[in-house]
mmCIF file of C-alpha atoms in Angstrom:
data_model
loop_
_atom_site.group_PDB
_atom_site.id
_atom_site.type_symbol
_atom_site.label_atom_id
_atom_site.label_comp_id
_atom_site.label_asym_id
_atom_site.label_seq_id
_atom_site.Cartn_x
_atom_site.Cartn_y
_atom_site.Cartn_z
ATOM 1 C CA MET A 29 32.482 -25.645 -45.207
ATOM 2 C CA ARG A 30 29.971 -28.659 -44.669
ATOM 3 C CA ASN A 31 29.858 -29.814 -40.977
ATOM 4 C CA TRP A 32 31.531 -32.994 -41.711
ATOM 5 C CA PHE A 33 34.769 -31.567 -42.904
ATOM 6 C CA ASN A 34 35.228 -30.496 -38.986
ATOM 7 C CA ARG A 35 34.042 -33.722 -38.004
ATOM 8 C CA GLN A 36 36.662 -35.559 -35.528
ATOM 9 C CA PRO A 37 38.056 -39.204 -36.798
ATOM 10 C CA GLN A 38 37.764 -41.638 -34.644
ATOM 11 C CA GLU A 39 40.768 -43.829 -34.212
ATOM 12 C CA SER A 40 41.939 -47.126 -33.129
ATOM 13 C CA ASN A 41 45.454 -48.106 -32.278
ATOM 14 C CA LYS A 42 46.230 -50.594 -29.454
ATOM 15 C CA GLU A 43 49.699 -52.168 -28.451
ATOM 16 C CA HIS A 44 50.443 -55.833 -28.731
ATOM 17 C CA ASP A 45 52.588 -58.097 -27.191
ATOM 18 C CA ARG A 46 55.826 -58.310 -29.739
ATOM 19 C CA SER A 47 55.496 -61.992 -29.783
ATOM 20 C CA SER A 48 52.465 -62.146 -31.546
ATOM 21 C CA ALA A 49 51.923 -63.521 -35.197
ATOM 22 C CA PHE A 50 52.284 -60.366 -36.804
ATOM 23 C CA GLY A 51 55.180 -59.035 -34.815
ATOM 24 C CA ARG A 52 57.276 -61.717 -33.646
ATOM 25 C CA PRO A 53 61.018 -60.346 -31.611
ATOM 26 C CA GLU A 54 63.425 -60.035 -33.754
ATOM 27 C CA GLU A 55 66.647 -62.095 -33.901
ATOM 28 C CA GLY A 56 68.495 -61.822 -30.842
ATOM 29 C CA GLU A 57 65.565 -60.238 -28.811
ATOM 30 C CA THR A 58 63.344 -61.517 -25.999
ATOM 31 C CA ALA A 59 59.683 -61.436 -26.259
ATOM 32 C CA SER A 60 59.748 -58.172 -24.157
ATOM 33 C CA GLY A 61 61.913 -56.578 -26.829
ATOM 34 C CA GLN A 62 65.387 -56.747 -24.707
ATOM 35 C CA LYS A 63 68.349 -57.847 -26.179
ATOM 36 C CA GLU A 64 69.715 -61.255 -24.972
ATOM 37 C CA SER A 65 72.731 -61.278 -23.305
ATOM 38 C CA GLY A 66 75.708 -63.497 -23.418
ATOM 39 C CA THR A 67 75.367 -63.610 -27.510
ATOM 40 C CA ALA A 68 79.048 -64.058 -28.422
ATOM 41 C CA PRO A 69 80.214 -61.689 -31.101
ATOM 42 C CA ASP A 70 80.853 -62.985 -34.647
ATOM 43 C CA GLY A 71 84.499 -63.747 -35.141
ATOM 44 C CA PRO A 72 86.543 -63.178 -38.479
ATOM 45 C CA GLU A 73 87.577 -66.842 -38.684
ATOM 46 C CA ASP A 74 84.845 -68.493 -36.990
ATOM 47 C CA GLY A 75 81.829 -68.420 -39.794
ATOM 48 C CA PRO A 76 80.721 -66.804 -42.965
ATOM 49 C CA SER A 77 80.758 -63.080 -43.102
ATOM 50 C CA ALA A 78 77.937 -60.987 -42.235
ATOM 51 C CA GLU A 79 77.493 -60.039 -46.054
ATOM 52 C CA GLU A 80 77.792 -63.679 -47.164
ATOM 53 C CA ARG A 81 74.966 -64.289 -44.204
ATOM 54 C CA ARG A 82 72.937 -61.532 -45.882
ATOM 55 C CA ALA A 83 73.214 -63.424 -49.044
ATOM 56 C CA GLU A 84 72.064 -66.732 -47.641
ATOM 57 C CA ARG A 85 69.068 -64.881 -45.875
ATOM 58 C CA ALA A 86 68.031 -63.566 -49.321
ATOM 59 C CA ALA A 87 68.523 -66.518 -50.843
ATOM 60 C CA GLU A 88 66.339 -68.329 -48.450
ATOM 61 C CA GLU A 89 63.831 -65.760 -48.483
ATOM 62 C CA ARG A 90 63.325 -66.013 -52.304
ATOM 63 C CA ALA A 91 63.168 -69.676 -52.195
ATOM 64 C CA GLY A 92 60.704 -69.342 -49.751
ATOM 65 C CA PHE A 93 58.310 -66.887 -51.675
ATOM 66 C CA PHE A 94 59.009 -69.075 -54.786
ATOM 67 C CA GLY A 95 57.551 -72.469 -52.248
ATOM 68 C CA ARG A 96 54.729 -70.469 -51.423
ATOM 69 C CA LEU A 97 53.650 -69.127 -54.706
ATOM 70 C CA VAL A 98 53.996 -72.877 -56.033
ATOM 71 C CA ASP A 99 51.809 -74.067 -53.417
ATOM 72 C CA GLY A 100 49.405 -71.278 -54.120
ATOM 73 C CA LEU A 101 48.964 -72.094 -57.891
ATOM 74 C CA ARG A 102 48.977 -75.668 -56.931
ATOM 75 C CA ARG A 103 45.461 -76.461 -58.193
ATOM 76 C CA SER A 104 45.957 -74.344 -61.377
ATOM 77 C CA ARG A 105 49.163 -76.032 -61.643
ATOM 78 C CA GLU A 106 48.033 -79.410 -61.596
ATOM 79 C CA ASN A 107 45.343 -78.597 -63.988
ATOM 80 C CA PHE A 108 47.829 -76.803 -66.683
ATOM 81 C CA ALA A 109 50.654 -78.677 -66.322
ATOM 82 C CA ALA A 110 48.982 -81.899 -66.411
ATOM 83 C CA ASN A 111 47.212 -80.829 -69.750
ATOM 84 C CA VAL A 112 50.450 -79.845 -71.041
ATOM 85 C CA ASP A 113 52.519 -82.676 -70.276
ATOM 86 C CA ARG A 114 49.376 -84.874 -71.795
ATOM 87 C CA ILE A 115 49.259 -82.567 -75.084
ATOM 88 C CA PHE A 116 53.214 -82.560 -75.559
ATOM 89 C CA ALA A 117 53.233 -86.461 -74.967
ATOM 90 C CA LEU A 118 50.415 -87.413 -77.279
ATOM 91 C CA HIS A 119 52.125 -84.853 -80.015
ATOM 92 C CA PRO A 120 56.065 -85.370 -79.664
ATOM 93 C CA LYS A 121 55.653 -83.763 -83.546
ATOM 94 C CA VAL A 122 54.594 -80.498 -84.206
ATOM 95 C CA ASP A 123 51.567 -80.647 -86.586
ATOM 96 C CA GLU A 124 47.868 -79.223 -86.960
ATOM 97 C CA GLU A 125 46.335 -81.350 -84.380
ATOM 98 C CA PHE A 126 49.092 -80.264 -82.051
ATOM 99 C CA TRP A 127 48.552 -76.876 -82.423
ATOM 100 C CA THR A 128 44.661 -77.633 -81.798
ATOM 101 C CA GLU A 129 45.390 -79.042 -78.568
ATOM 102 C CA VAL A 130 47.702 -76.497 -77.098
ATOM 103 C CA GLU A 131 44.930 -73.529 -78.082
ATOM 104 C CA GLU A 132 42.269 -75.860 -76.537
ATOM 105 C CA GLY A 133 44.596 -76.267 -73.068
ATOM 106 C CA LEU A 134 45.178 -72.779 -73.129
ATOM 107 C CA ILE A 135 41.789 -71.663 -73.445
ATOM 108 C CA GLN A 136 40.362 -74.383 -70.896
ATOM 109 C CA ALA A 137 43.109 -72.578 -68.382
ATOM 110 C CA ASP A 138 41.309 -69.240 -68.799
ATOM 111 C CA VAL A 139 43.988 -67.487 -70.623
ATOM 112 C CA GLY A 140 40.963 -66.102 -72.862
ATOM 113 C CA VAL A 141 40.936 -66.444 -76.642
ATOM 114 C CA GLU A 142 42.711 -62.987 -77.765
ATOM 115 C CA ALA A 143 45.704 -63.632 -75.405
ATOM 116 C CA THR A 144 45.352 -67.594 -77.080
ATOM 117 C CA MET A 145 45.588 -66.407 -80.089
ATOM 118 C CA ARG A 146 48.602 -64.368 -80.029
ATOM 119 C CA VAL A 147 50.497 -66.846 -78.050
ATOM 120 C CA ILE A 148 49.749 -69.452 -80.327
ATOM 121 C CA ASP A 149 50.725 -67.169 -83.469
ATOM 122 C CA ALA A 150 53.800 -66.338 -81.665
ATOM 123 C CA LEU A 151 54.728 -69.842 -81.383
ATOM 124 C CA ARG A 152 53.672 -70.443 -84.708
ATOM 125 C CA GLU A 153 56.280 -68.199 -85.914
ATOM 126 C CA ARG A 154 59.295 -69.089 -83.768
ATOM 127 C CA ALA A 155 58.583 -72.761 -84.943
ATOM 128 C CA GLU A 156 58.343 -71.891 -88.652
ATOM 129 C CA ARG A 157 61.551 -69.261 -88.301
ATOM 130 C CA GLU A 158 63.879 -72.150 -85.999
ATOM 131 C CA LEU A 159 62.700 -75.301 -88.012
ATOM 132 C CA ILE A 160 61.493 -76.789 -84.858
ATOM 133 C CA SER A 161 59.693 -80.057 -85.566
ATOM 134 C CA GLU A 162 59.859 -81.745 -81.716
ATOM 135 C CA SER A 163 57.134 -80.488 -79.722
ATOM 136 C CA SER A 164 59.454 -80.798 -76.714
ATOM 137 C CA GLU A 165 61.615 -77.837 -78.166
ATOM 138 C CA LEU A 166 58.195 -75.830 -77.798
ATOM 139 C CA ILE A 167 57.974 -75.940 -74.038
ATOM 140 C CA GLY A 168 60.476 -73.015 -73.039
ATOM 141 C CA ILE A 169 59.116 -71.144 -75.793
ATOM 142 C CA LEU A 170 55.563 -71.243 -74.548
ATOM 143 C CA LYS A 171 56.810 -70.155 -71.447
ATOM 144 C CA ASP A 172 58.704 -67.152 -72.953
ATOM 145 C CA GLU A 173 55.503 -66.295 -74.601
ATOM 146 C CA LEU A 174 53.071 -66.416 -71.813
ATOM 147 C CA VAL A 175 55.838 -64.234 -69.770
ATOM 148 C CA ARG A 176 55.842 -61.508 -72.334
ATOM 149 C CA ALA A 177 51.547 -62.136 -72.702
ATOM 150 C CA LEU A 178 51.595 -60.976 -68.702
ATOM 151 C CA GLY A 179 53.495 -57.954 -69.907
ATOM 152 C CA GLU A 180 55.436 -56.039 -67.266
ATOM 153 C CA PRO A 181 54.671 -56.334 -63.490
ATOM 154 C CA GLY A 182 52.662 -53.072 -62.103
ATOM 155 C CA ARG A 183 54.986 -51.045 -59.278
ATOM 156 C CA PRO A 184 52.620 -48.639 -57.253
ATOM 157 C CA PRO A 185 54.402 -45.624 -56.272
ATOM 158 C CA MET A 186 56.669 -46.096 -53.117
ATOM 159 C CA GLY A 187 58.779 -42.792 -52.538
ATOM 160 C CA GLU A 188 59.602 -40.951 -49.090
ATOM 161 C CA GLU A 189 56.281 -39.329 -49.347
ATOM 162 C CA LEU A 190 52.887 -39.936 -48.854
ATOM 163 C CA VAL A 191 50.970 -42.115 -50.820
ATOM 164 C CA VAL A 192 47.159 -42.743 -51.006
ATOM 165 C CA TYR A 193 46.173 -46.006 -52.261
ATOM 166 C CA LEU A 194 42.332 -46.253 -52.978
ATOM 167 C CA VAL A 195 41.227 -50.101 -52.962
ATOM 168 C CA VAL A 196 38.314 -50.603 -55.016
ATOM 169 C CA GLY A 197 36.078 -53.607 -55.622
ATOM 170 C CA VAL A 198 32.894 -55.514 -55.495
ATOM 171 C CA ASN A 199 31.936 -57.550 -52.082
ATOM 172 C CA GLY A 200 33.349 -60.790 -51.864
ATOM 173 C CA THR A 201 36.549 -60.500 -53.716
ATOM 174 C CA GLY A 202 38.860 -60.417 -50.354
ATOM 175 C CA LYS A 203 39.558 -56.504 -50.547
ATOM 176 C CA THR A 204 39.735 -55.856 -46.900
ATOM 177 C CA THR A 205 41.422 -58.642 -46.299
ATOM 178 C CA THR A 206 43.939 -57.854 -48.686
ATOM 179 C CA ILE A 207 43.801 -54.227 -47.280
ATOM 180 C CA ALA A 208 45.362 -55.852 -44.473
ATOM 181 C CA LYS A 209 47.861 -58.108 -45.709
ATOM 182 C CA LEU A 210 49.092 -54.547 -48.113
ATOM 183 C CA ALA A 211 49.457 -52.702 -45.136
ATOM 184 C CA ASN A 212 51.448 -55.650 -43.337
ATOM 185 C CA LEU A 213 53.724 -55.813 -46.326
ATOM 186 C CA HIS A 214 54.210 -51.975 -46.384
ATOM 187 C CA LYS A 215 55.008 -52.058 -42.672
ATOM 188 C CA LEU A 216 57.484 -54.825 -43.406
ATOM 189 C CA GLN A 217 59.240 -52.476 -45.936
ATOM 190 C CA GLY A 218 59.391 -50.049 -43.190
ATOM 191 C CA ARG A 219 56.798 -47.656 -44.326
ATOM 192 C CA LYS A 220 54.318 -45.683 -42.013
ATOM 193 C CA VAL A 221 50.820 -47.060 -42.548
ATOM 194 C CA LEU A 222 47.523 -45.552 -41.835
ATOM 195 C CA LEU A 223 43.990 -46.961 -42.668
ATOM 196 C CA GLY A 224 40.852 -45.454 -43.637
ATOM 197 C CA ALA A 225 37.550 -47.026 -43.283
ATOM 198 C CA ALA A 226 35.284 -45.710 -45.956
ATOM 199 C CA ASP A 227 33.297 -48.521 -46.355
ATOM 200 C CA THR A 228 30.744 -46.986 -44.143
ATOM 201 C CA PHE A 229 27.244 -49.402 -45.761
ATOM 202 C CA ARG A 230 28.586 -52.770 -45.583
ATOM 203 C CA ALA A 231 27.461 -54.379 -42.155
ATOM 204 C CA ALA A 232 30.895 -55.243 -39.805
ATOM 205 C CA ALA A 233 32.866 -53.493 -42.519
ATOM 206 C CA ILE A 234 34.270 -51.219 -40.181
ATOM 207 C CA GLU A 235 34.864 -53.551 -37.174
ATOM 208 C CA GLN A 236 36.229 -56.065 -39.736
ATOM 209 C CA LEU A 237 38.957 -53.349 -40.428
ATOM 210 C CA ASP A 238 39.229 -52.482 -36.961
ATOM 211 C CA VAL A 239 40.021 -56.011 -35.996
ATOM 212 C CA TRP A 240 43.056 -56.350 -38.366
ATOM 213 C CA ALA A 241 44.310 -52.746 -37.981
ATOM 214 C CA GLU A 242 44.487 -53.936 -33.988
ATOM 215 C CA ARG A 243 46.243 -57.076 -35.205
ATOM 216 C CA LEU A 244 48.808 -55.495 -37.252
ATOM 217 C CA ASP A 245 49.201 -52.403 -34.659
ATOM 218 C CA VAL A 246 48.208 -49.559 -37.041
ATOM 219 C CA VAL A 247 45.580 -46.640 -36.648
ATOM 220 C CA VAL A 248 42.514 -46.901 -38.457
ATOM 221 C CA VAL A 249 40.571 -43.677 -39.508
ATOM 222 C CA LYS A 250 36.847 -44.295 -38.805
ATOM 223 C CA HIS A 251 33.258 -42.677 -38.725
ATOM 224 C CA GLU A 252 30.019 -44.179 -37.595
ATOM 225 C CA ARG A 253 28.450 -46.615 -39.598
ATOM 226 C CA GLY A 254 26.247 -44.875 -42.309
ATOM 227 C CA SER A 255 28.067 -41.704 -42.095
ATOM 228 C CA ASP A 256 29.511 -40.002 -45.566
ATOM 229 C CA PRO A 257 32.542 -42.060 -46.996
ATOM 230 C CA ALA A 258 34.033 -38.924 -48.348
ATOM 231 C CA ALA A 259 34.431 -37.445 -44.769
ATOM 232 C CA VAL A 260 36.245 -40.456 -43.714
ATOM 233 C CA VAL A 261 38.730 -39.836 -46.886
ATOM 234 C CA TYR A 262 38.904 -36.228 -45.718
ATOM 235 C CA ASP A 263 39.801 -36.791 -42.056
ATOM 236 C CA ALA A 264 42.210 -39.566 -42.977
ATOM 237 C CA VAL A 265 44.426 -37.692 -45.622
ATOM 238 C CA HIS A 266 44.353 -34.830 -43.177
ATOM 239 C CA ALA A 267 45.476 -37.520 -40.455
ATOM 240 C CA ALA A 268 48.163 -39.270 -42.441
ATOM 241 C CA ARG A 269 49.498 -35.855 -43.519
ATOM 242 C CA ALA A 270 49.815 -34.512 -39.914
ATOM 243 C CA ARG A 271 51.267 -37.596 -38.831
ATOM 244 C CA GLY A 272 54.125 -38.125 -41.418
ATOM 245 C CA VAL A 273 52.508 -41.299 -42.904
ATOM 246 C CA ARG A 274 54.062 -42.802 -46.210
ATOM 247 C CA SER A 275 51.262 -45.495 -47.029
ATOM 248 C CA LEU A 276 47.518 -44.470 -46.417
ATOM 249 C CA ILE A 277 45.503 -47.383 -47.485
ATOM 250 C CA ILE A 278 41.533 -46.410 -48.059
ATOM 251 C CA ASP A 279 38.650 -49.468 -47.758
ATOM 252 C CA THR A 280 36.075 -48.490 -49.766
ATOM 253 C CA ALA A 281 32.511 -50.001 -50.867
ATOM 254 C CA GLY A 282 31.577 -52.572 -53.425
ATOM 255 C CA ARG A 283 27.917 -52.805 -53.831
ATOM 256 C CA LEU A 284 27.778 -53.327 -57.491
ATOM 257 C CA HIS A 285 23.931 -54.093 -57.471
ATOM 258 C CA THR A 286 23.829 -50.033 -57.444
ATOM 259 C CA TYR A 287 26.423 -49.683 -59.649
ATOM 260 C CA VAL A 288 25.629 -46.145 -61.234
ATOM 261 C CA ASN A 289 25.559 -44.644 -56.742
ATOM 262 C CA LEU A 290 28.922 -46.609 -56.370
ATOM 263 C CA MET A 291 30.802 -45.268 -59.246
ATOM 264 C CA GLU A 292 29.664 -41.673 -58.105
ATOM 265 C CA GLU A 293 30.261 -42.416 -54.737
ATOM 266 C CA LEU A 294 34.116 -43.583 -55.300
ATOM 267 C CA LYS A 295 34.711 -40.692 -57.827
ATOM 268 C CA LYS A 296 33.823 -38.016 -55.154
ATOM 269 C CA ILE A 297 36.140 -40.138 -52.629
ATOM 270 C CA LYS A 298 38.798 -39.773 -55.283
ATOM 271 C CA ARG A 299 38.499 -36.323 -55.943
ATOM 272 C CA ILE A 300 38.545 -35.840 -52.157
ATOM 273 C CA ALA A 301 41.717 -37.695 -51.910
ATOM 274 C CA GLN A 302 43.415 -35.878 -54.773
ATOM 275 C CA ARG A 303 42.382 -32.430 -53.159
ATOM 276 C CA GLU A 304 43.192 -32.553 -49.983
ATOM 277 C CA GLY A 305 46.224 -34.948 -50.469
ATOM 278 C CA GLY A 306 48.866 -31.857 -51.108
ATOM 279 C CA GLY A 307 50.249 -33.534 -54.160
ATOM 280 C CA ALA A 308 50.535 -36.841 -52.975
ATOM 281 C CA PRO A 309 49.577 -39.531 -55.507
ATOM 282 C CA VAL A 310 46.199 -41.369 -55.391
ATOM 283 C CA HIS A 311 46.953 -44.883 -56.533
ATOM 284 C CA THR A 312 43.785 -46.743 -57.536
ATOM 285 C CA LEU A 313 44.214 -50.272 -56.828
ATOM 286 C CA LEU A 314 41.290 -53.109 -57.961
ATOM 287 C CA VAL A 315 40.894 -56.128 -56.301
ATOM 288 C CA ILE A 316 39.671 -59.000 -58.534
ATOM 289 C CA ASP A 317 38.734 -62.528 -57.054
ATOM 290 C CA ALA A 318 40.512 -65.052 -59.359
ATOM 291 C CA THR A 319 37.699 -67.268 -59.258
ATOM 292 C CA THR A 320 34.776 -65.472 -61.113
ATOM 293 C CA GLY A 321 36.993 -65.379 -64.303
ATOM 294 C CA GLN A 322 35.370 -63.524 -67.283
ATOM 295 C CA ASN A 323 32.776 -62.079 -64.525
ATOM 296 C CA GLY A 324 35.828 -60.760 -62.938
ATOM 297 C CA ILE A 325 37.371 -59.183 -66.035
ATOM 298 C CA ALA A 326 33.730 -57.453 -66.837
ATOM 299 C CA GLN A 327 33.509 -56.050 -63.180
ATOM 300 C CA ALA A 328 37.363 -54.821 -63.947
ATOM 301 C CA ARG A 329 36.042 -52.611 -66.945
ATOM 302 C CA LEU A 330 33.450 -51.201 -65.052
ATOM 303 C CA PHE A 331 35.393 -49.947 -62.088
ATOM 304 C CA ASN A 332 38.343 -48.512 -64.990
ATOM 305 C CA GLU A 333 35.735 -46.658 -67.125
ATOM 306 C CA ALA A 334 34.741 -44.720 -63.983
ATOM 307 C CA LEU A 335 38.169 -44.081 -61.973
ATOM 308 C CA GLU A 336 41.257 -45.056 -64.670
ATOM 309 C CA VAL A 337 42.348 -48.077 -62.048
ATOM 310 C CA ASN A 338 46.108 -47.725 -61.949
ATOM 311 C CA GLY A 339 46.717 -51.569 -60.694
ATOM 312 C CA ILE A 340 45.177 -55.013 -59.882
ATOM 313 C CA ALA A 341 45.572 -57.132 -56.941
ATOM 314 C CA LEU A 342 44.503 -60.863 -57.717
ATOM 315 C CA THR A 343 43.120 -62.975 -55.106
ATOM 316 C CA LYS A 344 42.461 -66.162 -54.268
ATOM 317 C CA LEU A 345 44.724 -68.164 -56.830
ATOM 318 C CA ASP A 346 44.826 -70.902 -54.319
ATOM 319 C CA GLY A 347 41.232 -71.586 -54.826
ATOM 320 C CA THR A 348 41.107 -71.696 -58.741
ATOM 321 C CA ALA A 349 42.552 -74.110 -61.279
ATOM 322 C CA LYS A 350 42.456 -71.476 -63.878
ATOM 323 C CA GLY A 351 45.101 -69.750 -63.080
ATOM 324 C CA GLY A 352 45.418 -68.449 -66.592
ATOM 325 C CA ILE A 353 43.095 -65.641 -65.841
ATOM 326 C CA ALA A 354 46.068 -63.682 -64.736
ATOM 327 C CA VAL A 355 47.010 -63.511 -68.800
ATOM 328 C CA ALA A 356 43.746 -62.506 -70.012
ATOM 329 C CA ILE A 357 43.604 -59.475 -67.447
ATOM 330 C CA GLU A 358 46.409 -58.414 -68.776
ATOM 331 C CA GLU A 359 45.617 -58.862 -72.788
ATOM 332 C CA GLU A 360 42.088 -57.564 -72.287
ATOM 333 C CA LEU A 361 42.180 -54.598 -69.746
ATOM 334 C CA GLY A 362 46.048 -53.860 -70.179
ATOM 335 C CA ILE A 363 45.940 -52.970 -66.439
ATOM 336 C CA PRO A 364 49.104 -53.960 -64.787
ATOM 337 C CA ILE A 365 48.837 -56.837 -61.948
ATOM 338 C CA GLU A 366 50.392 -55.342 -58.836
ATOM 339 C CA TYR A 367 50.134 -58.288 -56.525
ATOM 340 C CA ILE A 368 48.609 -61.764 -56.180
ATOM 341 C CA GLY A 369 46.656 -63.365 -53.213
ATOM 342 C CA ILE A 370 47.714 -67.171 -52.996
ATOM 343 C CA GLY A 371 46.473 -68.014 -49.507
ATOM 344 C CA GLU A 372 45.297 -66.926 -46.135
ATOM 345 C CA ARG A 373 48.174 -66.035 -44.381
ATOM 346 C CA MET A 374 49.791 -62.494 -43.910
ATOM 347 C CA GLU A 375 52.806 -63.606 -46.257
ATOM 348 C CA ASP A 376 50.608 -64.703 -49.167
ATOM 349 C CA LEU A 377 50.316 -61.243 -50.881
ATOM 350 C CA GLN A 378 52.687 -61.483 -52.938
ATOM 351 C CA GLU A 379 54.149 -58.467 -55.642
ATOM 352 C CA PHE A 380 53.574 -59.888 -58.862
ATOM 353 C CA ASN A 381 56.216 -61.450 -60.882
ATOM 354 C CA PRO A 382 55.453 -62.651 -64.402
ATOM 355 C CA THR A 383 58.244 -65.022 -64.721
ATOM 356 C CA ALA A 384 58.274 -66.895 -61.333
ATOM 357 C CA PHE A 385 54.299 -67.069 -61.962
ATOM 358 C CA VAL A 386 54.684 -68.909 -65.508
ATOM 359 C CA GLU A 387 57.167 -71.001 -63.533
ATOM 360 C CA ALA A 388 55.433 -72.253 -60.815
ATOM 361 C CA LEU A 389 52.286 -72.893 -63.247
ATOM 362 C CA ILE A 390 54.006 -74.944 -65.957
ATOM 363 C CA GLY A 391 56.919 -76.134 -63.627
ATOM 364 C CA ARG A 392 58.720 -78.037 -66.599
#
C-alpha cells in the first residue's frame, strides 16, 4: 500500500459562540444555550395552536425564500421583465413582428438559440390552437413554457447514509464559497457534515476552506499544500465512514489551463471516493458562474464528458442581467440545476425551483 494511504489527516474543529452569525440561539434559549426561565406555557384558549404556528412559520419562510430570490434576480428581472413589457405593449396583437421581437428578447436574455426556438414554437402552437390574437393572453403561456424548458429540478441523494459530494468547477466560479453554503444548508437539514480539502494546488485554497469550517463549526480533513489530492479524499472518506457522517463535501482543483491533467486528477479522485466509500453514492456537483454565459456552458461540457456530472449549482445570478442562462443550461446540457446562488449570505444558496425562478424573473 502506498505511503499516503497511511497518512494521518489534519483536522480543524473549533467551538464557537452559539450566538455567532452561523449559530444563533434557538427561540427560548440564551446565547449560552440555557433555556429561559419564566416563559409561560401556551394556553389552549389564548392563542393559535402549535399546528397553526408551524403553518404560519412555514408560510413566512416560503415568503422569505421567494423575497430573497426576487431580490437576487433583480438585475435579470429588470432586464427581462422590462423587455417583455416593452414587446407586449408595442404589439398588442399577435403578428409576425411580435414573434420576432419575443425571439430576440429571449436570445438577449441568454436563453440560448435552441431553447428560444423551442419556446417560440410552443407559443405559436398554443396561440393557433386556442385562437389567441391578443398578446397579453400569452404572458401566462410564456411562463409555462419557460418552466417546462427548465425541466425538473435536480435533487441530490439525501438518505440516512453517507453521500459523497464531489464539487468541481473552474477557479473563480465561487466553488469554495458554494461548498460552505452547501454545508450550512445540510447542517440546517440535520445532516452531519464533513469537508475535504482536496484542492491542494491553488494558493490559500485550504486556508479558505478552513476558515469556513471554523465559522460553520464543522471538521475539515486536509493535508499540506501540494500533497496528493487523492490522499485527502481517501482520508476524508474513511473519516466520514468512521464518524457516521451523512454529507462529505469535497473541494477540488479547477485549473482549466491544464485541462488534461485536471480531468485525469478528478477522475482519479472520483474513483478513490467510489472505491473507498463502501457503496456510498458519489454525487458530482458542477459549479457554474452565471455571469460567464455561454463560456460556462462550454466549460460544463468538458467536465461532463470527463466525470458524468450529476447536477449543477448556478452561482452569481445576482451579478448578471441574463438569468435566462439557466434555461440554456438545461436545454443544451440536459444536466439538472440543483442549486442557485443569488447573493453572498449563507442563506443565498437555494434549492432550485423552476416555477419560483420564472415567477421572480418575469413577475407579471
